[in-house]
Amino acid sequence: MKRQKVSVDRELCYGSAECVHRAPAVFEFADGFGVVRPGHEHTGDAPEILEAAEKCPSQAISITDAADAASAPDRP
């Protein structure tokens, strides 16, 4: 089973907090933006994370293969 990495692009996020509402164990609200809680980056295959990504109004949540994500730097 491939590990999936979840991330939030702060350039796209406009702070609706929809992700925090749908998956509070994985997302939190910091400095006006949704962010992935430390240690939860590789939970992208969980159903509530997939739903949060699908329902994100700014489409700021990305889910990628962990191997692909390791070669691409995270955005600040």
XYZ file of N, CA, C and O in Angstrom:
304
model
N 0.841 -1.186 0.000
C 0.000 0.000 0.000
C 0.885 1.248 0.000
O 1.777 1.388 0.822
N 0.633 2.159 -0.911
C 1.396 3.395 -0.985
C 0.960 4.344 0.125
O -0.216 4.430 0.451
N 1.953 5.034 0.658
C 1.644 6.068 1.636
C 1.329 7.355 0.889
O 1.992 7.699 -0.072
N 0.329 8.038 1.362
C -0.098 9.285 0.747
C 0.265 10.445 1.666
O 0.050 10.378 2.871
N 0.810 11.498 1.093
C 1.156 12.696 1.853
C 0.109 13.768 1.599
O -0.265 14.018 0.463
N -0.331 14.397 2.673
C -1.302 15.483 2.577
C -0.592 16.795 2.912
O 0.253 16.843 3.808
N -0.910 17.840 2.154
C -0.331 19.154 2.415
C -1.341 20.230 2.055
O -2.299 19.997 1.318
N -1.116 21.429 2.587
C -1.973 22.582 2.316
C -1.100 23.663 1.693
O -0.073 24.044 2.243
N -1.511 24.161 0.546
C -0.804 25.235 -0.144
C -1.299 26.564 0.422
O -2.433 26.967 0.178
N -0.445 27.241 1.180
C -0.852 28.495 1.817
C -1.103 29.610 0.814
O -1.782 30.582 1.123
N -0.585 29.480 -0.384
C -0.856 30.495 -1.406
C -2.280 30.374 -1.940
O -2.838 31.350 -2.430
N -2.859 29.184 -1.862
C -4.233 28.973 -2.320
C -5.252 29.087 -1.179
O -6.383 29.512 -1.396
N -4.856 28.683 0.023
C -5.766 28.664 1.175
C -6.210 30.075 1.530
O -5.395 30.987 1.624
N -7.523 30.251 1.718
C -8.003 31.556 2.163
C -8.667 31.475 3.536
O -9.351 32.397 3.972
N -8.439 30.389 4.244
C -8.825 30.326 5.643
C -10.267 30.006 5.956
O -10.782 30.474 6.963
N -10.919 29.181 5.161
C -12.307 28.825 5.450
C -12.411 27.883 6.651
O -13.468 27.779 7.252
N -11.333 27.187 6.976
C -11.266 26.203 8.071
C -12.143 24.986 7.820
O -12.443 24.228 8.729
N -12.556 24.781 6.594
C -13.363 23.610 6.242
C -12.605 22.315 6.552
O -13.182 21.348 7.027
N -11.295 22.312 6.324
C -10.483 21.126 6.596
C -10.466 20.799 8.087
O -10.563 19.632 8.479
N -10.368 21.823 8.916
C -10.351 21.632 10.366
C -11.693 21.070 10.827
O -11.741 20.189 11.684
N -12.763 21.536 10.233
C -14.102 21.045 10.570
C -14.251 19.567 10.194
O -14.818 18.785 10.944
N -13.724 19.170 9.040
C -13.902 17.801 8.541
C -12.924 16.799 9.139
O -13.253 15.625 9.267
N -11.703 17.247 9.477
C -10.687 16.328 9.999
C -9.816 17.029 11.043
O -8.640 17.306 10.811
N -10.383 17.342 12.201
C -9.644 18.100 13.212
C -8.429 17.379 13.777
O -7.525 18.021 14.309
N -8.366 16.068 13.662
C -7.196 15.332 14.152
C -5.989 15.547 13.240
O -4.844 15.365 13.671
N -6.216 15.949 12.003
C -5.133 16.096 11.028
C -4.851 17.555 10.695
O -3.706 17.937 10.493
N -5.880 18.384 10.651
C -5.714 19.787 10.284
C -5.934 20.689 11.488
O -6.713 20.374 12.384
N -5.260 21.831 11.470
C -5.506 22.864 12.462
C -5.459 24.211 11.763
O -5.033 24.311 10.607
N -5.900 25.230 12.462
C -5.962 26.580 11.914
C -4.829 27.368 12.562
O -4.765 27.483 13.782
N -3.917 27.901 11.764
C -2.772 28.643 12.290
C -2.521 29.876 11.435
O -2.444 29.774 10.207
N -2.416 31.007 12.071
C -2.139 32.269 11.374
C -3.122 32.547 10.237
O -2.749 33.078 9.198
N -4.365 32.130 10.414
C -5.397 32.398 9.416
C -5.466 31.404 8.276
O -6.199 31.613 7.312
N -4.706 30.297 8.380
C -4.676 29.289 7.314
C -4.845 27.899 7.894
O -4.462 27.636 9.029
N -5.373 26.997 7.083
C -5.405 25.596 7.456
C -4.015 25.006 7.255
O -3.338 25.325 6.276
N -3.570 24.191 8.194
C -2.277 23.514 8.094
C -2.438 22.067 8.550
O -3.366 21.732 9.278
N -1.509 21.229 8.111
C -1.490 19.841 8.554
C -0.762 19.793 9.891
O 0.327 20.361 10.037
N -1.373 19.130 10.859
C -0.730 18.998 12.169
C 0.575 18.217 12.023
O 0.618 17.234 11.271
N 1.622 18.635 12.736
C 2.888 17.892 12.682
C 2.678 16.416 13.029
O 1.930 16.088 13.950
N 3.312 15.561 12.247
C 3.195 14.120 12.452
C 2.034 13.472 11.716
O 1.871 12.258 11.764
N 1.210 14.264 11.041
C 0.051 13.733 10.321
C 0.174 13.901 8.810
O -0.808 13.772 8.087
N 1.357 14.186 8.337
C 1.566 14.441 6.913
C 1.283 13.228 6.034
O 0.917 13.368 4.883
N 1.428 12.026 6.584
C 1.280 10.811 5.776
C -0.041 10.091 6.040
O -0.110 8.877 6.080
N -1.099 10.861 6.192
C -2.432 10.293 6.431
C -3.380 10.578 5.274
O -4.591 10.525 5.426
N -2.831 10.867 4.108
C -3.632 11.282 2.968
C -4.594 10.260 2.419
O -5.477 10.605 1.644
N -4.460 8.998 2.829
C -5.369 7.986 2.306
C -6.583 7.751 3.213
O -7.450 6.955 2.891
N -6.685 8.469 4.322
C -7.831 8.315 5.223
C -9.067 8.963 4.588
O -8.968 10.018 3.951
N -10.233 8.345 4.733
C -11.453 8.863 4.093
C -11.770 10.321 4.444
O -12.182 11.088 3.573
N -11.576 10.716 5.705
C -11.897 12.088 6.080
C -10.926 13.095 5.454
O -11.295 14.239 5.183
N -9.708 12.662 5.148
C -8.742 13.543 4.489
C -9.118 13.700 3.020
O -9.070 14.804 2.469
N -9.510 12.616 2.403
C -9.959 12.686 1.009
C -11.177 13.598 0.884
O -11.273 14.406 -0.039
N -12.095 13.505 1.842
C -13.278 14.366 1.832
C -12.890 15.826 2.049
O -13.410 16.728 1.375
N -11.970 16.081 2.975
C -11.530 17.457 3.227
C -10.909 18.059 1.972
O -11.171 19.216 1.634
N -10.100 17.277 1.268
C -9.479 17.770 0.032
C -10.536 18.049 -1.029
O -10.490 19.077 -1.712
N -11.497 17.163 -1.146
C -12.556 17.330 -2.145
C -13.440 18.539 -1.853
O -13.845 19.260 -2.762
N -13.714 18.790 -0.581
C -14.630 19.866 -0.192
C -13.937 21.197 0.073
O -14.605 22.188 0.337
N -12.608 21.244 0.010
C -11.880 22.495 0.262
C -12.309 23.540 -0.775
O -12.108 23.347 -1.975
N -12.902 24.665 -0.335
C -13.403 25.643 -1.300
C -12.302 26.314 -2.129
O -12.564 26.748 -3.241
N -11.085 26.359 -1.617
C -9.993 26.979 -2.380
C -9.106 25.952 -3.079
O -8.146 26.326 -3.744
N -9.449 24.652 -2.919
C -8.682 23.563 -3.531
C -7.202 23.637 -3.145
O -6.316 23.377 -3.944
N -6.931 23.975 -1.868
C -5.575 24.148 -1.372
C -4.956 22.863 -0.830
O -3.760 22.834 -0.564
N -5.755 21.809 -0.658
C -5.247 20.563 -0.093
C -4.796 19.641 -1.212
O -5.550 19.369 -2.143
N -3.567 19.147 -1.085
C -3.010 18.212 -2.067
C -2.735 16.878 -1.397
O -2.281 16.831 -0.251
N -2.998 15.824 -2.124
C -2.674 14.478 -1.671
C -1.810 13.854 -2.757
O -2.228 13.759 -3.908
N -0.594 13.468 -2.380
C 0.362 12.921 -3.338
C 0.966 11.639 -2.788
O 0.915 11.381 -1.580
N 1.550 10.844 -3.670
C 2.298 9.673 -3.220
C 3.475 10.160 -2.399
O 4.142 11.120 -2.777
N 3.753 9.512 -1.289
C 4.839 9.934 -0.411
C 6.171 9.939 -1.148
O 6.996 10.814 -0.934
N 6.398 8.996 -2.045
C 7.648 8.950 -2.803
C 7.773 10.176 -3.708
O 8.842 10.767 -3.827
N 6.670 10.591 -4.338
C 6.677 11.782 -5.181
C 6.884 13.037 -4.336
O 7.594 13.944 -4.726
N 6.256 13.071 -3.173
C 6.348 14.240 -2.306
C 7.755 14.410 -1.747
O 8.195 15.534 -1.499
N 8.489 13.307 -1.570
C 9.847 13.401 -1.018
C 10.774 14.134 -1.975
O 11.716 14.795 -1.553
N 10.498 14.083 -3.262
C 11.361 14.739 -4.233
C 10.963 16.183 -4.492
O 11.702 16.924 -5.113
N 9.801 16.606 -4.001
C 9.324 17.978 -4.213
C 9.318 18.715 -2.886
O 8.792 18.210 -1.898
N 9.887 19.910 -2.819
C 9.902 20.657 -1.552
C 8.504 21.153 -1.175
O 7.698 21.459 -2.045
N 8.243 21.215 0.125
C 6.978 21.767 0.616
C 7.001 23.269 0.430
O 8.026 23.901 0.517
N 5.836 23.822 0.177
C 5.719 25.267 0.096
C 5.576 25.819 1.498
O 4.932 25.203 2.330
N 6.154 26.974 1.774
C 6.035 27.562 3.123
C 4.623 27.969 3.447
O 3.801 28.201 2.643
